[in-house]
CSV table of C-alpha atoms and ligand atoms in Angstrom, one decimal:
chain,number,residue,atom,x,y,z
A,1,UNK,CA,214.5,43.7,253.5
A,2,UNK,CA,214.8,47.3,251.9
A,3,UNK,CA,213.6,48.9,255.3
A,4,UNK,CA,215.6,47.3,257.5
A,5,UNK,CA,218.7,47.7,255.3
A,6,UNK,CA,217.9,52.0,254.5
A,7,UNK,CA,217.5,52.0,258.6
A,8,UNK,CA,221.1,50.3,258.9
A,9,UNK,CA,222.6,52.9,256.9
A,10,UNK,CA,221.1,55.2,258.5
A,11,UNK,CA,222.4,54.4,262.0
A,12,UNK,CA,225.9,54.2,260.6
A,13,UNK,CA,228.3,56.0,262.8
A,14,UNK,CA,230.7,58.6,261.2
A,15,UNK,CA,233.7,60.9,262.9
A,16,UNK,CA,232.2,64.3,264.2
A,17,UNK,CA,235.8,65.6,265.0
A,18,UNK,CA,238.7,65.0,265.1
A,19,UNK,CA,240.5,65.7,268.1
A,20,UNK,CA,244.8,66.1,269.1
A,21,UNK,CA,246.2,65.8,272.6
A,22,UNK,CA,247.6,68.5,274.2
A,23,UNK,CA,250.6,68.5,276.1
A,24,UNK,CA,250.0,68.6,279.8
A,25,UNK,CA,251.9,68.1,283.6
A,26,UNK,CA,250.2,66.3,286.4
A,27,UNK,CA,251.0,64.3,289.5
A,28,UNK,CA,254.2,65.1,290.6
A,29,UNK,CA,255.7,66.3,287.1
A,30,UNK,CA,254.5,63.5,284.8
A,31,UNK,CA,254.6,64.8,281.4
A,32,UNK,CA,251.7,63.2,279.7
A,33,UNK,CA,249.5,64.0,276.5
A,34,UNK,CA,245.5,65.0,277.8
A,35,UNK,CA,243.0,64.2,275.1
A,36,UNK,CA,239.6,64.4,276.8
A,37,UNK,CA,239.2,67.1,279.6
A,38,UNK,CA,241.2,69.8,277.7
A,39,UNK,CA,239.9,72.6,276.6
A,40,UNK,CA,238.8,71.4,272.8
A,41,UNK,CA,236.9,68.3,274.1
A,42,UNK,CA,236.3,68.6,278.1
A,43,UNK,CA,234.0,65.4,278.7
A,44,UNK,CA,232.2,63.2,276.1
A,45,UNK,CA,229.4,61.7,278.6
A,46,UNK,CA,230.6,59.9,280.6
A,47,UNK,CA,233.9,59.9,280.0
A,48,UNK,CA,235.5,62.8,281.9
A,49,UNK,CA,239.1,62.3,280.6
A,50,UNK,CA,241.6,60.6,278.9
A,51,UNK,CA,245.5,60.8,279.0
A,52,UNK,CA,248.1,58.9,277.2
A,53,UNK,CA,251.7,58.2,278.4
A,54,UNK,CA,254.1,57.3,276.4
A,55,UNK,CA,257.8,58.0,277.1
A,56,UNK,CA,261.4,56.3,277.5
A,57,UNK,CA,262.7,59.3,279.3
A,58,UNK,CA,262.8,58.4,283.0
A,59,UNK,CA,262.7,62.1,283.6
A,60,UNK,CA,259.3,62.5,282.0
A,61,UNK,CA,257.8,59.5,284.4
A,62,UNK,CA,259.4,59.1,287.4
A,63,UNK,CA,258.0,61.6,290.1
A,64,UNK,CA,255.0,59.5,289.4
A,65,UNK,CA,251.6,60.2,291.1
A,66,UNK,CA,251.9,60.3,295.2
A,67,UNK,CA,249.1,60.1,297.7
A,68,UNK,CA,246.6,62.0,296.0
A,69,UNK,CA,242.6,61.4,296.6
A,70,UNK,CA,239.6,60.9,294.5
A,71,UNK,CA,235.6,61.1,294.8
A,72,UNK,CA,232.6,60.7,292.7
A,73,UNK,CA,234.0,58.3,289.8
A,74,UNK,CA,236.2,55.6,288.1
A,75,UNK,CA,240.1,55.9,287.6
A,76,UNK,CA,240.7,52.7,284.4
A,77,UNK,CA,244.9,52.4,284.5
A,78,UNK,CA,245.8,50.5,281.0
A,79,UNK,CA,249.5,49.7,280.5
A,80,UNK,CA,250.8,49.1,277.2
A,81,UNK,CA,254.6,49.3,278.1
A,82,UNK,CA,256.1,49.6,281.7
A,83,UNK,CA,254.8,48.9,285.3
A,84,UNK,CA,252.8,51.1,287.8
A,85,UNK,CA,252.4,50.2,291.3
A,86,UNK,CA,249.2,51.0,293.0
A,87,UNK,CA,248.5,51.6,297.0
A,88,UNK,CA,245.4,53.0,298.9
A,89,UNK,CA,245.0,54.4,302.3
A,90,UNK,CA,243.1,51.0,303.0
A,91,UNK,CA,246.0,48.8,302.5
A,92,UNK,CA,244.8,47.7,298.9
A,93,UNK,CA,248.3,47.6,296.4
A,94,UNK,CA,249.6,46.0,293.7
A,95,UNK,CA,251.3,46.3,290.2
A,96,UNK,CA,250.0,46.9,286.8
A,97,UNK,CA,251.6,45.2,284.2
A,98,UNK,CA,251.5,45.3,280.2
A,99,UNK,CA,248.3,44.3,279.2
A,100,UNK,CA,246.7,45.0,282.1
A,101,UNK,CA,244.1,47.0,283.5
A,102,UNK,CA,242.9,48.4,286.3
A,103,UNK,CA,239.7,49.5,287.2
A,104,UNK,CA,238.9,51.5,290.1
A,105,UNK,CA,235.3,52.8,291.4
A,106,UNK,CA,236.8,55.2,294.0
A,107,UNK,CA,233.2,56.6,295.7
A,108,UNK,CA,234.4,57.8,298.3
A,109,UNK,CA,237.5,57.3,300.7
A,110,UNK,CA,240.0,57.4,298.4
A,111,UNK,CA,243.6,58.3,299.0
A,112,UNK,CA,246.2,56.2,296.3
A,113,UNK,CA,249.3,56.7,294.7
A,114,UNK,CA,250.5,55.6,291.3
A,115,UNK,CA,254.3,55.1,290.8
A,116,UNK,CA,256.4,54.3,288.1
A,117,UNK,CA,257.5,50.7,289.1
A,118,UNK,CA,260.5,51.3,287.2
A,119,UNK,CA,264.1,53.8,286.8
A,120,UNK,CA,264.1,53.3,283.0
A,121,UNK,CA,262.5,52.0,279.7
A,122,UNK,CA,259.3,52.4,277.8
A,123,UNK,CA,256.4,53.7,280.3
A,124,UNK,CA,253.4,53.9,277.4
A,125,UNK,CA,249.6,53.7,278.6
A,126,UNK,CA,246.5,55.3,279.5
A,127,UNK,CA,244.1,56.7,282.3
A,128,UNK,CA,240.3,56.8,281.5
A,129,UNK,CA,238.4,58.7,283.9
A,130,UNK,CA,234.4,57.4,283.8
A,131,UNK,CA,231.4,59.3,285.6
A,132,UNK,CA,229.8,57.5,287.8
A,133,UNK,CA,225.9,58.6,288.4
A,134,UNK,CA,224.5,61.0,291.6
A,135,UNK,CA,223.3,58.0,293.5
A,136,UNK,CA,226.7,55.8,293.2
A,137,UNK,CA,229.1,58.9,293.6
A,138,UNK,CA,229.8,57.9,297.5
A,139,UNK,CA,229.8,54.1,297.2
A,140,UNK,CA,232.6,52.1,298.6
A,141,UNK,CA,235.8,52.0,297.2
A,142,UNK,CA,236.1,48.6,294.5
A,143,UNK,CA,238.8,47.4,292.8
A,144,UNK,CA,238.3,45.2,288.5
A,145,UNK,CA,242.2,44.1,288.0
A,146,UNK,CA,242.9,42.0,285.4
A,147,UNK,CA,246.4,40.8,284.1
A,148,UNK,CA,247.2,40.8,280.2
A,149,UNK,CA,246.4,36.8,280.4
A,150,UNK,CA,243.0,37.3,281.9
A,151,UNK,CA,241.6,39.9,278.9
A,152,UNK,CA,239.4,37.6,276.2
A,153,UNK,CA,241.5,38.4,272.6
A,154,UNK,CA,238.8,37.7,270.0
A,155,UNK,CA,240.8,36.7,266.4
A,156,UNK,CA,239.0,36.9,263.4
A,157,UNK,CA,239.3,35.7,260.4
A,158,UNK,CA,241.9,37.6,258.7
A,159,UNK,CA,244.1,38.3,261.9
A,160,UNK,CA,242.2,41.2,263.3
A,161,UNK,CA,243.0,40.8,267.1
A,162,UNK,CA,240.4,42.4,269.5
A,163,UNK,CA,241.9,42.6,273.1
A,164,UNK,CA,238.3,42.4,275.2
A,165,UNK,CA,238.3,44.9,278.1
A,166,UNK,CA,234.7,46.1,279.3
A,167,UNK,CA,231.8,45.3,277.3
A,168,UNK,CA,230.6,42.4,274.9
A,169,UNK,CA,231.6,42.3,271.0
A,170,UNK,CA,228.7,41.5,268.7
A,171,UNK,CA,230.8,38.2,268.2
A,172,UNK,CA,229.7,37.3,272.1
A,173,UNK,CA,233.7,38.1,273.3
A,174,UNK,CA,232.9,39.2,276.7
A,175,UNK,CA,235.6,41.8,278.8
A,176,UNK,CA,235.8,41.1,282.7
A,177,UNK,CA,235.0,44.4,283.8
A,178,UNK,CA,231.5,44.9,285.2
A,179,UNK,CA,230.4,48.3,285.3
A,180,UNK,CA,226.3,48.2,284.6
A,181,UNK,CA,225.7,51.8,285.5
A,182,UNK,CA,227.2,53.0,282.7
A,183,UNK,CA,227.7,49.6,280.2
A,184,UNK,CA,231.7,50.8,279.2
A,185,UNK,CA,233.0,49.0,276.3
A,186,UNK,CA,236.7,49.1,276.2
A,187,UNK,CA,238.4,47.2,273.1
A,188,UNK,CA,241.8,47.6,272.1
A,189,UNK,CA,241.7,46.6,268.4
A,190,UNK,CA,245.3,45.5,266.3
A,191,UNK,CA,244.2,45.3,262.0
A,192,UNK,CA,246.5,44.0,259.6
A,193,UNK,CA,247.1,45.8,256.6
A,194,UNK,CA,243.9,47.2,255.0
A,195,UNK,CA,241.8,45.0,257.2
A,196,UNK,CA,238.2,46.3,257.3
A,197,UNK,CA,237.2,46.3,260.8
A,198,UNK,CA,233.2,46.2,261.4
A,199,UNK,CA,231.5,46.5,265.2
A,200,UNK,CA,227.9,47.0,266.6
A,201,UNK,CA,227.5,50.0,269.0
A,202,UNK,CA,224.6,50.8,271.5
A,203,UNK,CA,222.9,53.5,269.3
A,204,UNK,CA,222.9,55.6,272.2
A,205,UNK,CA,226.2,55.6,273.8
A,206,UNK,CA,228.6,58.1,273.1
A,207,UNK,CA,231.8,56.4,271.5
A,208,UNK,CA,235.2,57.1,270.6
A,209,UNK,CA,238.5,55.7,269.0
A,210,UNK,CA,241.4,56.5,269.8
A,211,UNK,CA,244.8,55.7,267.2
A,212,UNK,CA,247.9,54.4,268.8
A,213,UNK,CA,249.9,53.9,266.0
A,214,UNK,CA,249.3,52.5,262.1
A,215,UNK,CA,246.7,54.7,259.7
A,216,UNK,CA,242.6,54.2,260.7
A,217,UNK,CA,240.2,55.3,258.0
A,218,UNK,CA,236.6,55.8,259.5
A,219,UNK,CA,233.5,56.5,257.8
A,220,UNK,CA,233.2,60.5,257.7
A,221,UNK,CA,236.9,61.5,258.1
A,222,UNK,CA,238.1,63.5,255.0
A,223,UNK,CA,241.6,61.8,256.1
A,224,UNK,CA,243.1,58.4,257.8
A,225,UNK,CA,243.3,59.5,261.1
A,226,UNK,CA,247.3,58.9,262.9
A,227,UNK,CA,248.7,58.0,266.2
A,228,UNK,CA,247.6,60.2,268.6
A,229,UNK,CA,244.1,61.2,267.4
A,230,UNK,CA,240.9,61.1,268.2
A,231,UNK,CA,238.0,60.6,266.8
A,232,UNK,CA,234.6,61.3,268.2
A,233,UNK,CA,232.0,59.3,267.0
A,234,UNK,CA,228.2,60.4,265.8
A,235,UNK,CA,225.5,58.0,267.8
A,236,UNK,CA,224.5,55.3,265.6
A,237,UNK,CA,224.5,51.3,265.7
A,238,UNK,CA,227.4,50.4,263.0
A,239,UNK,CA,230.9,51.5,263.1
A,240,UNK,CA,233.0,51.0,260.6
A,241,UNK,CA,236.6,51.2,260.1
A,242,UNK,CA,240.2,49.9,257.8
A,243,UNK,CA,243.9,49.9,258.1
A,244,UNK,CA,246.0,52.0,256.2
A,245,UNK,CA,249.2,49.5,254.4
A,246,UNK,CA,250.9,49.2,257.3
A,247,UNK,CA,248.0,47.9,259.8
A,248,UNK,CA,246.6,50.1,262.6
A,249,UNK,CA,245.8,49.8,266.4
A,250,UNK,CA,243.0,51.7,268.3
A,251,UNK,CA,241.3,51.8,271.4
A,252,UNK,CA,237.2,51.6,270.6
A,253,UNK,CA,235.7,53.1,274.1
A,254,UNK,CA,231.8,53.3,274.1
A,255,UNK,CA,229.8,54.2,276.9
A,256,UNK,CA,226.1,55.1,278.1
A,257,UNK,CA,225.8,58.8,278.9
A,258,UNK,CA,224.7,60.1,282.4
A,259,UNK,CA,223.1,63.5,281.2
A,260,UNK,CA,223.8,65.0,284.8
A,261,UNK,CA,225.1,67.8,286.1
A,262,UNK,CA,229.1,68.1,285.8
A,263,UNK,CA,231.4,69.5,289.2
A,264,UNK,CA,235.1,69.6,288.8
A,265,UNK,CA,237.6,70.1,291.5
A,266,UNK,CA,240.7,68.5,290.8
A,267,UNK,CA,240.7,65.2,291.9
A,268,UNK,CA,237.2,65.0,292.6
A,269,UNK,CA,234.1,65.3,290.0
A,270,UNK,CA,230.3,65.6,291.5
A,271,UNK,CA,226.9,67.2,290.4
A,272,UNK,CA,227.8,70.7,292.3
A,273,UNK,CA,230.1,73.3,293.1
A,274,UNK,CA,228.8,72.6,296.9
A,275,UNK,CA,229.7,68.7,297.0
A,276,UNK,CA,233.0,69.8,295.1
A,277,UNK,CA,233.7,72.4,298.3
A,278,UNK,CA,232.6,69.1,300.7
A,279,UNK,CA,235.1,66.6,299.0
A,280,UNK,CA,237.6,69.4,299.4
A,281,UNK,CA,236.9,70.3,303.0
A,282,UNK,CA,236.3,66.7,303.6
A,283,UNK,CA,239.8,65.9,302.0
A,284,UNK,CA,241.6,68.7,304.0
A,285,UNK,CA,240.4,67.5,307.9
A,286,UNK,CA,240.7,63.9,306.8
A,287,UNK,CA,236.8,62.8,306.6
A,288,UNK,CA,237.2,60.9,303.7
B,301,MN,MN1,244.6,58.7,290.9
C-alpha cells in the first residue's frame, strides 16, 4: 500500500554523526580507545560509555583493572581476543573468554576487579556501560554470562552471520541477555563482500553501530565508515547497511532511553550530585 510504504521510508534510520575514539588511560594504566563518554559524544541514552581494547602489547594491558567499585548501572565485558578474569567482594569470579560476554547489573555493593588473564597476545574487546533507571539504581548485584557457544549466530542467506547478544532480530534470533528496563539489543554483525545488511529497530530507541574492521556504508553517511568509527543513528524503524569489497563487521547496539537526570562520579553514575557524594562517602567507610 502507498501509505504504508511512504511511512517506511520515512522511518528509515540514517547516520547523524560520525564519531572517532579518543585515546584514553584507565584502571591501572590500561591504554584503551573511549568512544562514548568523551567529550564529542558523552552518553547516547542510555548508554553512558563505550571503550574498545585492542592491543598485543602486554604493556598496554597488563596492570589491568584492580578492586575498583561501581553503583547505579550495568558494566557489559565483550571479548573478541584474549581472556579477562573477573572477581567481586562477594566471592563471585570467573573468566571471560572470546566470544563471550558478560553482563553485570552492579546496583549497589559492588567492589570487582578485571585482570588480564594473560602475559602476552592479542587482548581486543569492549566495555559498554548501560544506565539503569532511578528506581533499579540500588538493586542487588546480578550477574548474564554467556560463553561464545551459548550466543544464538543467525546465518542468512548469503553468509551474513549475526552473533545474537541482547535483544531479538526481526528474524526471531533471540540473545540470552535479559534486561527489560531498558530492552538492549546487542548484535555483532560479520557481511561478506558487498552484502546488504537490512534490520528492524524500536523507532524510539537510540542506536548505534560501531565498525571493527572491513568498510560499512549506511544510509546518510557521505562516506563508508572504517574501523574504529562510530556512527550514531537518527530514530527510525529500518536500518540499513552494506559491505565495502572486502566485507565488514560491526557491533549494532540499540537501546530504550531513560530521559533522567545524569550524575557522574567516576565509578559511579546516579540522578544527583548528592547520591554521587553518598556512593563516594559510602565507598570510602565501606557501606557499600
Ligand atoms: Mn568495573
Amino acid at each position: 500500500m502507498q501509505t504504508h510504504e511512504h511511512q517506511s521510508t520515512a522511518t528509515r534510520r540514517s547516520v547523524s554523526r560520525v564519531v572517532r575514539g579518543m585515546p584514553a588511560t584507565d584502571g591501572a594504566g590500561v591504554e584503551l580507545t573511549r568512544v562514548i563518554g568523551q567529550p564529542v559524544l558523552p552518553m547516547l541514552d542510555p548508554f553512558l560509555l563505550l571503550d574498545a581494547f585492542r592491543s598485543d602489547r602486554p604493556g598496554d594491558y597488563i596492570a589491568g583493572f584492580p578492586a575498583h567499585p561501581h553503583r547505579g548501572f550495568e558494566t557489559v565485558t565483550y571479548l573478541l581476543a584474549g581472556r579477562m578474569r573477573h572477581r567481586d567482594n562477594a566471592g563471585h569470579e570467573g573468566v571471560i573468554e572470546p566470544g563471550g560476554v558478560q553482563w553485570m547489573t552492579a546496583g549497589r555493593g559492588i567492589v570487582h576487579s578485571e585482570m588480564p588473564e594473560q602475559r602476552q597476545g592479542l587482548l581486543e574487546g569492549f566495555q559498554l556501560w548501560v544506565n539503569l533507571p532511578a528506581a533499579h539504581k540500588m538493586t542487588q548485584p546480578a550477574y548474564q554470562e554467556h560463553t561464545a557457544a551459548q550466543i544464538p549466530l543467525e546465518r542468512r542467506d548469503d553468509g551474513q552471520l549475526i552473533r545474537v547478544i541482547a535483544g531479538r532480530t526481526a528474524r526471531g534470533t533471540r540473545g540470552p541477555i535479559d534486561q527489560p528496563l531498558t530492552e538492549p539489543l546487542y548484535l555483532d554483525v560479520t557481511l561478506p563482500a558487498n552484502a546488504v545488511f537490512e534490520e528492524a529497530l524500536p523507532p524510539e530507541h537510540n542506536a548505534f553501530a560501531y565498525v571493527i574492521s572491513g568498510q560499512l556504508g549506511i544510509d546518510g553517511a557521505s562516506r563508508p565508515l572504517v574501523r574504529d568509527e562510530l556512527a550514531v543513528l537518527s530514530l527510525g524503524s529500518g536500518f540499513g547497511a552494506h559491505a565495502g569489497g572486502e566485507g565488514a563487521r560491526f557491533l549494532l547496539i540499540a537501546g530504550r532511553p531513560l530521559h533522567e537526570p545524569v550524575a557522574r562520579g567516576g565509578p559511579f553514575v546516579m540522578n544527583t550530585r548528592a547520591e554521587i557524594r553518598q556512593a563516594q562517602e559510602d565507598y570510602a567507610t565501606g557501606r557499600l
